[in-house]
N, CA, C and O atoms as a Tripos MOL2 file, in Angstrom:
@<TRIPOS>MOLECULE
protein
   84    83    21     0     0
PROTEIN
NO_CHARGES

@<TRIPOS>ATOM
      1 N         101.6760  -89.4370   90.8590 N.3       1 MET1
      2 CA        102.1470  -88.0550   90.5940 C.3       1 MET1
      3 C         102.5070  -87.9180   89.1100 C.2       1 MET1
      4 O         103.2530  -88.7290   88.5610 O.2       1 MET1
      5 N         101.9710  -86.8970   88.4860 N.am      2 THR2
      6 CA        102.2250  -86.7030   87.0620 C.3       2 THR2
      7 C         103.5700  -86.0250   86.8370 C.2       2 THR2
      8 O         104.1140  -85.3910   87.7410 O.2       2 THR2
      9 N         104.0970  -86.1610   85.6350 N.am      3 ALA3
     10 CA        105.4020  -85.5650   85.3220 C.3       3 ALA3
     11 C         105.3190  -84.0400   85.4440 C.2       3 ALA3
     12 O         106.2690  -83.3950   85.8870 O.2       3 ALA3
     13 N         104.1860  -83.4770   85.0510 N.am      4 GLY4
     14 CA        104.0130  -82.0200   85.1180 C.3       4 GLY4
     15 C         104.1040  -81.5190   86.5510 C.2       4 GLY4
     16 O         104.7640  -80.5160   86.8250 O.2       4 GLY4
     17 N         103.4360  -82.2250   87.4700 N.am      5 VAL5
     18 CA        103.4560  -81.8200   88.8810 C.3       5 VAL5
     19 C         104.8710  -81.9390   89.4290 C.2       5 VAL5
     20 O         105.3460  -81.0540   90.1410 O.2       5 VAL5
     21 N         105.5390  -83.0350   89.0940 N.am      6 ARG6
     22 CA        106.9020  -83.2440   89.5880 C.3       6 ARG6
     23 C         107.8270  -82.1590   89.0530 C.2       6 ARG6
     24 O         108.6860  -81.6490   89.7730 O.2       6 ARG6
     25 N         107.6440  -81.8190   87.7950 N.am      7 ARG7
     26 CA        108.4860  -80.7870   87.1780 C.3       7 ARG7
     27 C         108.2800  -79.4430   87.8750 C.2       7 ARG7
     28 O         109.2320  -78.7000   88.1120 O.2       7 ARG7
     29 N         107.0270  -79.1470   88.1970 N.am      8 THR8
     30 CA        106.7080  -77.8860   88.8660 C.3       8 THR8
     31 C         107.3300  -77.8470   90.2580 C.2       8 THR8
     32 O         107.8800  -76.8280   90.6730 O.2       8 THR8
     33 N         107.2360  -78.9700   90.9740 N.am      9 MET9
     34 CA        107.7900  -79.0320   92.3280 C.3       9 MET9
     35 C         109.3070  -78.8650   92.2900 C.2       9 MET9
     36 O         109.8850  -78.1360   93.0960 O.2       9 MET9
     37 N         109.9410  -79.5540   91.3370 N.am     10 VAL10
     38 CA        111.3970  -79.4750   91.2080 C.3      10 VAL10
     39 C         111.8190  -78.0590   90.8490 C.2      10 VAL10
     40 O         112.8060  -77.5420   91.3730 O.2      10 VAL10
     41 N         111.0630  -77.4390   89.9540 N.am     11 ARG11
     42 CA        111.3860  -76.0710   89.5330 C.3      11 ARG11
     43 C         111.2620  -75.1060   90.7100 C.2      11 ARG11
     44 O         112.1130  -74.2390   90.9070 O.2      11 ARG11
     45 N         110.2020  -75.2640   91.4820 N.am     12 ALA12
     46 CA        109.9840  -74.3960   92.6460 C.3      12 ALA12
     47 C         111.0840  -74.6110   93.6770 C.2      12 ALA12
     48 O         111.5740  -73.6590   94.2840 O.2      12 ALA12
     49 N         111.4690  -75.8820   93.8720 N.am     13 PHE13
     50 CA        112.5080  -76.1880   94.8490 C.3      13 PHE13
     51 C         113.8310  -75.5750   94.4210 C.2      13 PHE13
     52 O         114.5320  -74.9700   95.2320 O.2      13 PHE13
     53 N         114.1720  -75.7300   93.1460 N.am     14 ASP14
     54 CA        115.4190  -75.1660   92.6150 C.3      14 ASP14
     55 C         115.4040  -73.6460   92.7350 C.2      14 ASP14
     56 O         116.4190  -73.0300   93.0620 O.2      14 ASP14
     57 N         114.2490  -73.0490   92.4690 N.am     15 ARG15
     58 CA        114.1360  -71.5940   92.5280 C.3      15 ARG15
     59 C         114.3630  -71.1080   93.9620 C.2      15 ARG15
     60 O         115.0320  -70.0980   94.1810 O.2      15 ARG15
     61 N         113.8010  -71.8330   94.9350 N.am     16 ALA16
     62 CA        113.9530  -71.4600   96.3390 C.3      16 ALA16
     63 C         115.4050  -71.6650   96.7790 C.2      16 ALA16
     64 O         115.9540  -70.8580   97.5290 O.2      16 ALA16
     65 N         116.0120  -72.7390   96.3090 N.am     17 ALA17
     66 CA        117.3970  -73.0350   96.6880 C.3      17 ALA17
     67 C         118.3410  -72.0000   96.0900 C.2      17 ALA17
     68 O         119.3510  -71.6380   96.6930 O.2      17 ALA17
     69 N         117.9950  -71.5290   94.8910 N.am     18 ASP18
     70 CA        118.8420  -70.5450   94.2290 C.3      18 ASP18
     71 C         118.7580  -69.1840   94.9290 C.2      18 ASP18
     72 O         119.6250  -68.3250   94.7660 O.2      18 ASP18
     73 N         117.6910  -69.0180   95.7110 N.am     19 ARG19
     74 CA        117.5050  -67.7460   96.4080 C.3      19 ARG19
     75 C         118.4460  -67.6650   97.6160 C.2      19 ARG19
     76 O         118.4760  -68.5950   98.4220 O.2      19 ARG19
     77 N         119.2010  -66.5980   97.7600 N.am     20 PRO20
     78 CA        120.1420  -66.4530   98.8710 C.3      20 PRO20
     79 C         119.4420  -66.4190  100.2340 C.2      20 PRO20
     80 O         118.2980  -65.9780  100.3400 O.2      20 PRO20
     81 N         120.1290  -66.8830  101.2590 N.am     21 GLY21
     82 CA        119.5290  -66.8560  102.5690 C.3      21 GLY21
     83 C         119.3080  -68.2580  103.0920 C.2      21 GLY21
     84 O         118.8030  -68.4310  104.2010 O.2      21 GLY21
@<TRIPOS>BOND
     1     1     2 1
     2     2     3 1
     3     3     4 2
     4     3     5 am
     5     5     6 1
     6     6     7 1
     7     7     8 2
     8     7     9 am
     9     9    10 1
    10    10    11 1
    11    11    12 2
    12    11    13 am
    13    13    14 1
    14    14    15 1
    15    15    16 2
    16    15    17 am
    17    17    18 1
    18    18    19 1
    19    19    20 2
    20    19    21 am
    21    21    22 1
    22    22    23 1
    23    23    24 2
    24    23    25 am
    25    25    26 1
    26    26    27 1
    27    27    28 2
    28    27    29 am
    29    29    30 1
    30    30    31 1
    31    31    32 2
    32    31    33 am
    33    33    34 1
    34    34    35 1
    35    35    36 2
    36    35    37 am
    37    37    38 1
    38    38    39 1
    39    39    40 2
    40    39    41 am
    41    41    42 1
    42    42    43 1
    43    43    44 2
    44    43    45 am
    45    45    46 1
    46    46    47 1
    47    47    48 2
    48    47    49 am
    49    49    50 1
    50    50    51 1
    51    51    52 2
    52    51    53 am
    53    53    54 1
    54    54    55 1
    55    55    56 2
    56    55    57 am
    57    57    58 1
    58    58    59 1
    59    59    60 2
    60    59    61 am
    61    61    62 1
    62    62    63 1
    63    63    64 2
    64    63    65 am
    65    65    66 1
    66    66    67 1
    67    67    68 2
    68    67    69 am
    69    69    70 1
    70    70    71 1
    71    71    72 2
    72    71    73 am
    73    73    74 1
    74    74    75 1
    75    75    76 2
    76    75    77 am
    77    77    78 1
    78    78    79 1
    79    79    80 2
    80    79    81 am
    81    81    82 1
    82    82    83 1
    83    83    84 2
@<TRIPOS>SUBSTRUCTURE
     1 MET1         2 RESIDUE 1 A MET
     2 THR2         6 RESIDUE 1 A THR
     3 ALA3        10 RESIDUE 1 A ALA
     4 GLY4        14 RESIDUE 1 A GLY
     5 VAL5        18 RESIDUE 1 A VAL
     6 ARG6        22 RESIDUE 1 A ARG
     7 ARG7        26 RESIDUE 1 A ARG
     8 THR8        30 RESIDUE 1 A THR
     9 MET9        34 RESIDUE 1 A MET
    10 VAL10       38 RESIDUE 1 A VAL
    11 ARG11       42 RESIDUE 1 A ARG
    12 ALA12       46 RESIDUE 1 A ALA
    13 PHE13       50 RESIDUE 1 A PHE
    14 ASP14       54 RESIDUE 1 A ASP
    15 ARG15       58 RESIDUE 1 A ARG
    16 ALA16       62 RESIDUE 1 A ALA
    17 ALA17       66 RESIDUE 1 A ALA
    18 ASP18       70 RESIDUE 1 A ASP
    19 ARG19       74 RESIDUE 1 A ARG
    20 PRO20       78 RESIDUE 1 A PRO
    21 GLY21       82 RESIDUE 1 A GLY
């Protein structure tokens, strides 16, 4: 897994977690 892919996954996960609900 490349750093770019991991960064994207982490960013998406954080974005979803930050979303209420």
